[in-house]
């Protein structure tokens, strides 16, 4: 069965709800057939190119220059995706929330550095360091769900 229905509305105003319904229906079909689902929620976007902004901050000694996204702004921008993901119901679902990893310091904001290292490659793509942290979060979540077992020593 197609993931997006053949009768997708021509009216642009109706498309978000139709897309939401198609996503939920398609994923529900996968779950009904015994598949497991790993849902990685949205990664916060930053309003500036992070490396360039950090360079300017350092180069020009801009102590009051802030490179971050307020958590409230991230939640507002990602509310539709969260609503779709949260509407997907099933026993074999692992949910990973990058916000928990990326929006903890400073409080109330999605920062761009952790332990002095950049989390972002540009304004919305994680750096290798940031992607590694998210990958660790994914693996930990899968292990906690019992989907994988860590091999013991030989």
PDB file of C-alpha atoms in Angstrom:
ATOM      1  CA  UNK A   1       0.000   0.000   0.000  1.00  0.00           C
ATOM      2  CA  UNK A   2       1.321   3.476  -0.791  1.00  0.00           C
ATOM      3  CA  UNK A   3       2.508   5.510   2.160  1.00  0.00           C
ATOM      4  CA  UNK A   4       0.823   8.654   0.816  1.00  0.00           C
ATOM      5  CA  UNK A   5      -2.695   8.112  -0.442  1.00  0.00           C
ATOM      6  CA  UNK A   6      -3.440   8.449  -4.135  1.00  0.00           C
ATOM      7  CA  UNK A   7      -6.216  10.923  -3.360  1.00  0.00           C
ATOM      8  CA  UNK A   8      -3.884  13.462  -1.759  1.00  0.00           C
ATOM      9  CA  UNK A   9      -5.782  16.788  -1.805  1.00  0.00           C
ATOM     10  CA  UNK A  10      -5.072  19.356  -4.501  1.00  0.00           C
ATOM     11  CA  UNK A  11      -6.136  22.089  -2.071  1.00  0.00           C
ATOM     12  CA  UNK A  12      -2.983  23.186  -0.232  1.00  0.00           C
ATOM     13  CA  UNK A  13      -4.983  24.101   2.873  1.00  0.00           C
ATOM     14  CA  UNK A  14      -6.038  20.453   3.297  1.00  0.00           C
ATOM     15  CA  UNK A  15      -2.575  18.957   2.744  1.00  0.00           C
ATOM     16  CA  UNK A  16      -1.176  19.161   6.297  1.00  0.00           C
ATOM     17  CA  UNK A  17      -4.066  17.144   7.739  1.00  0.00           C
ATOM     18  CA  UNK A  18      -3.972  14.673   4.847  1.00  0.00           C
ATOM     19  CA  UNK A  19      -0.226  14.214   5.273  1.00  0.00           C
ATOM     20  CA  UNK A  20      -0.679  13.733   9.022  1.00  0.00           C
ATOM     21  CA  UNK A  21      -3.357  11.085   8.431  1.00  0.00           C
ATOM     22  CA  UNK A  22      -1.244   9.308   5.794  1.00  0.00           C
ATOM     23  CA  UNK A  23       1.827   9.207   8.036  1.00  0.00           C
ATOM     24  CA  UNK A  24      -0.128   7.871  11.010  1.00  0.00           C
ATOM     25  CA  UNK A  25      -1.969   5.342   8.832  1.00  0.00           C
ATOM     26  CA  UNK A  26       1.187   4.146   7.077  1.00  0.00           C
ATOM     27  CA  UNK A  27       3.159   3.749  10.279  1.00  0.00           C
ATOM     28  CA  UNK A  28       0.213   2.055  11.978  1.00  0.00           C
ATOM     29  CA  UNK A  29       0.164  -0.492   9.145  1.00  0.00           C
ATOM     30  CA  UNK A  30       3.854  -1.232   9.684  1.00  0.00           C
ATOM     31  CA  UNK A  31       3.285  -1.682  13.414  1.00  0.00           C
ATOM     32  CA  UNK A  32       0.278  -3.923  12.760  1.00  0.00           C
ATOM     33  CA  UNK A  33       2.559  -6.202  10.736  1.00  0.00           C
ATOM     34  CA  UNK A  34       4.933  -6.625  13.656  1.00  0.00           C
ATOM     35  CA  UNK A  35       7.551  -4.044  12.746  1.00  0.00           C
ATOM     36  CA  UNK A  36       9.316  -1.987  15.374  1.00  0.00           C
ATOM     37  CA  UNK A  37       9.512   1.786  15.057  1.00  0.00           C
ATOM     38  CA  UNK A  38      12.253   4.163  16.115  1.00  0.00           C
ATOM     39  CA  UNK A  39      10.921   7.726  16.133  1.00  0.00           C
ATOM     40  CA  UNK A  40      13.587  10.421  16.310  1.00  0.00           C
ATOM     41  CA  UNK A  41      11.828  13.685  17.021  1.00  0.00           C
ATOM     42  CA  UNK A  42      12.962  16.988  15.448  1.00  0.00           C
ATOM     43  CA  UNK A  43      16.453  18.324  16.027  1.00  0.00           C
ATOM     44  CA  UNK A  44      16.343  21.985  17.093  1.00  0.00           C
ATOM     45  CA  UNK A  45      17.320  24.429  14.376  1.00  0.00           C
ATOM     46  CA  UNK A  46      19.540  27.389  15.155  1.00  0.00           C
ATOM     47  CA  UNK A  47      18.793  30.795  13.612  1.00  0.00           C
ATOM     48  CA  UNK A  48      22.372  31.290  12.401  1.00  0.00           C
ATOM     49  CA  UNK A  49      25.208  29.382  10.796  1.00  0.00           C
ATOM     50  CA  UNK A  50      26.830  28.151  13.989  1.00  0.00           C
ATOM     51  CA  UNK A  51      30.523  28.055  13.008  1.00  0.00           C
ATOM     52  CA  UNK A  52      30.307  31.494  11.379  1.00  0.00           C
ATOM     53  CA  UNK A  53      28.428  32.984  14.340  1.00  0.00           C
ATOM     54  CA  UNK A  54      30.864  31.531  16.871  1.00  0.00           C
ATOM     55  CA  UNK A  55      33.779  32.866  14.824  1.00  0.00           C
ATOM     56  CA  UNK A  56      32.269  36.384  14.825  1.00  0.00           C
ATOM     57  CA  UNK A  57      31.567  36.147  18.552  1.00  0.00           C
ATOM     58  CA  UNK A  58      35.176  35.254  19.296  1.00  0.00           C
ATOM     59  CA  UNK A  59      36.807  37.487  16.661  1.00  0.00           C
ATOM     60  CA  UNK A  60      34.967  40.631  17.686  1.00  0.00           C
ATOM     61  CA  UNK A  61      34.705  39.906  21.433  1.00  0.00           C
ATOM     62  CA  UNK A  62      30.911  40.039  21.379  1.00  0.00           C
ATOM     63  CA  UNK A  63      30.157  39.054  24.959  1.00  0.00           C
ATOM     64  CA  UNK A  64      26.431  39.728  24.576  1.00  0.00           C
ATOM     65  CA  UNK A  65      26.176  37.829  21.268  1.00  0.00           C
ATOM     66  CA  UNK A  66      23.958  34.780  21.755  1.00  0.00           C
ATOM     67  CA  UNK A  67      23.930  31.791  19.409  1.00  0.00           C
ATOM     68  CA  UNK A  68      21.054  29.624  20.585  1.00  0.00           C
ATOM     69  CA  UNK A  69      17.367  28.998  20.051  1.00  0.00           C
ATOM     70  CA  UNK A  70      14.935  29.539  22.931  1.00  0.00           C
ATOM     71  CA  UNK A  71      13.303  26.234  23.853  1.00  0.00           C
ATOM     72  CA  UNK A  72       9.876  27.863  23.533  1.00  0.00           C
ATOM     73  CA  UNK A  73      10.674  28.840  19.925  1.00  0.00           C
ATOM     74  CA  UNK A  74      11.869  25.318  19.107  1.00  0.00           C
ATOM     75  CA  UNK A  75       8.702  23.833  20.599  1.00  0.00           C
ATOM     76  CA  UNK A  76       6.518  26.262  18.651  1.00  0.00           C
ATOM     77  CA  UNK A  77       8.246  25.456  15.344  1.00  0.00           C
ATOM     78  CA  UNK A  78       8.165  21.688  15.890  1.00  0.00           C
ATOM     79  CA  UNK A  79       4.680  21.419  17.405  1.00  0.00           C
ATOM     80  CA  UNK A  80       3.134  19.913  14.267  1.00  0.00           C
ATOM     81  CA  UNK A  81       5.789  17.194  13.995  1.00  0.00           C
ATOM     82  CA  UNK A  82       5.455  16.415  17.716  1.00  0.00           C
ATOM     83  CA  UNK A  83       1.672  16.149  17.350  1.00  0.00           C
ATOM     84  CA  UNK A  84       2.028  13.651  14.495  1.00  0.00           C
ATOM     85  CA  UNK A  85       4.659  11.560  16.295  1.00  0.00           C
ATOM     86  CA  UNK A  86       2.733  11.625  19.562  1.00  0.00           C
ATOM     87  CA  UNK A  87      -0.409  10.390  17.770  1.00  0.00           C
ATOM     88  CA  UNK A  88       1.362   7.216  16.664  1.00  0.00           C
ATOM     89  CA  UNK A  89       0.429   4.494  19.127  1.00  0.00           C
ATOM     90  CA  UNK A  90       1.963   1.068  19.526  1.00  0.00           C
ATOM     91  CA  UNK A  91       3.846  -1.214  21.862  1.00  0.00           C
ATOM     92  CA  UNK A  92       6.956  -1.527  19.689  1.00  0.00           C
ATOM     93  CA  UNK A  93       7.887   2.168  19.494  1.00  0.00           C
ATOM     94  CA  UNK A  94      11.025   3.786  20.845  1.00  0.00           C
ATOM     95  CA  UNK A  95      10.879   7.572  20.975  1.00  0.00           C
ATOM     96  CA  UNK A  96      14.067   9.638  20.978  1.00  0.00           C
ATOM     97  CA  UNK A  97      13.852  13.337  21.813  1.00  0.00           C
ATOM     98  CA  UNK A  98      16.984  15.226  20.683  1.00  0.00           C
ATOM     99  CA  UNK A  99      15.622  18.216  22.605  1.00  0.00           C
ATOM    100  CA  UNK A 100      16.537  16.438  25.855  1.00  0.00           C
ATOM    101  CA  UNK A 101      20.141  16.296  24.701  1.00  0.00           C
ATOM    102  CA  UNK A 102      20.433  19.632  22.894  1.00  0.00           C
ATOM    103  CA  UNK A 103      18.246  21.949  24.975  1.00  0.00           C
ATOM    104  CA  UNK A 104      19.510  21.408  28.485  1.00  0.00           C
ATOM    105  CA  UNK A 105      22.229  24.059  28.772  1.00  0.00           C
ATOM    106  CA  UNK A 106      21.737  26.937  29.069  1.00  0.00           C
ATOM    107  CA  UNK A 107      18.327  26.489  30.751  1.00  0.00           C
ATOM    108  CA  UNK A 108      15.459  27.486  28.484  1.00  0.00           C
ATOM    109  CA  UNK A 109      17.572  27.358  25.337  1.00  0.00           C
ATOM    110  CA  UNK A 110      18.906  24.986  22.737  1.00  0.00           C
ATOM    111  CA  UNK A 111      22.596  25.704  22.816  1.00  0.00           C
ATOM    112  CA  UNK A 112      25.269  25.114  20.213  1.00  0.00           C
ATOM    113  CA  UNK A 113      28.189  23.946  22.341  1.00  0.00           C
ATOM    114  CA  UNK A 114      28.727  21.077  24.738  1.00  0.00           C
ATOM    115  CA  UNK A 115      31.981  20.704  26.608  1.00  0.00           C
ATOM    116  CA  UNK A 116      33.399  23.453  24.382  1.00  0.00           C
ATOM    117  CA  UNK A 117      32.628  21.516  21.190  1.00  0.00           C
ATOM    118  CA  UNK A 118      30.219  22.550  18.434  1.00  0.00           C
ATOM    119  CA  UNK A 119      26.987  20.612  18.193  1.00  0.00           C
ATOM    120  CA  UNK A 120      26.074  21.977  14.747  1.00  0.00           C
ATOM    121  CA  UNK A 121      27.765  21.968  11.347  1.00  0.00           C
ATOM    122  CA  UNK A 122      25.613  24.873  10.134  1.00  0.00           C
ATOM    123  CA  UNK A 123      22.198  26.187  11.225  1.00  0.00           C
ATOM    124  CA  UNK A 124      20.299  22.904  11.319  1.00  0.00           C
ATOM    125  CA  UNK A 125      22.665  19.976  10.726  1.00  0.00           C
ATOM    126  CA  UNK A 126      24.495  18.356  13.595  1.00  0.00           C
ATOM    127  CA  UNK A 127      28.267  18.268  13.536  1.00  0.00           C
ATOM    128  CA  UNK A 128      30.035  14.908  13.759  1.00  0.00           C
ATOM    129  CA  UNK A 129      30.288  15.516  17.515  1.00  0.00           C
ATOM    130  CA  UNK A 130      26.569  16.400  17.825  1.00  0.00           C
ATOM    131  CA  UNK A 131      25.546  13.459  15.634  1.00  0.00           C
ATOM    132  CA  UNK A 132      27.671  11.165  17.791  1.00  0.00           C
ATOM    133  CA  UNK A 133      25.864  12.346  20.912  1.00  0.00           C
ATOM    134  CA  UNK A 134      22.493  11.786  19.244  1.00  0.00           C
ATOM    135  CA  UNK A 135      23.626   8.365  18.022  1.00  0.00           C
ATOM    136  CA  UNK A 136      24.552   7.451  21.596  1.00  0.00           C
ATOM    137  CA  UNK A 137      21.087   8.562  22.715  1.00  0.00           C
ATOM    138  CA  UNK A 138      19.473   6.385  20.010  1.00  0.00           C
ATOM    139  CA  UNK A 139      21.528   3.318  20.943  1.00  0.00           C
ATOM    140  CA  UNK A 140      20.804   3.826  24.658  1.00  0.00           C
ATOM    141  CA  UNK A 141      17.079   4.062  23.922  1.00  0.00           C
ATOM    142  CA  UNK A 142      17.126   0.895  21.811  1.00  0.00           C
ATOM    143  CA  UNK A 143      19.074  -0.968  24.488  1.00  0.00           C
ATOM    144  CA  UNK A 144      16.652   0.230  27.193  1.00  0.00           C
ATOM    145  CA  UNK A 145      13.760  -1.120  25.122  1.00  0.00           C
ATOM    146  CA  UNK A 146      15.457  -4.503  24.932  1.00  0.00           C
ATOM    147  CA  UNK A 147      15.733  -4.432  21.155  1.00  0.00           C
ATOM    148  CA  UNK A 148      19.482  -5.058  21.242  1.00  0.00           C
ATOM    149  CA  UNK A 149      21.824  -6.791  23.558  1.00  0.00           C
ATOM    150  CA  UNK A 150      25.377  -5.672  24.082  1.00  0.00           C
ATOM    151  CA  UNK A 151      27.778  -8.511  23.436  1.00  0.00           C
ATOM    152  CA  UNK A 152      29.796  -9.596  26.438  1.00  0.00           C
ATOM    153  CA  UNK A 153      33.513 -10.132  26.510  1.00  0.00           C
ATOM    154  CA  UNK A 154      34.770 -13.018  24.371  1.00  0.00           C
TER     155      UNK A 154
END
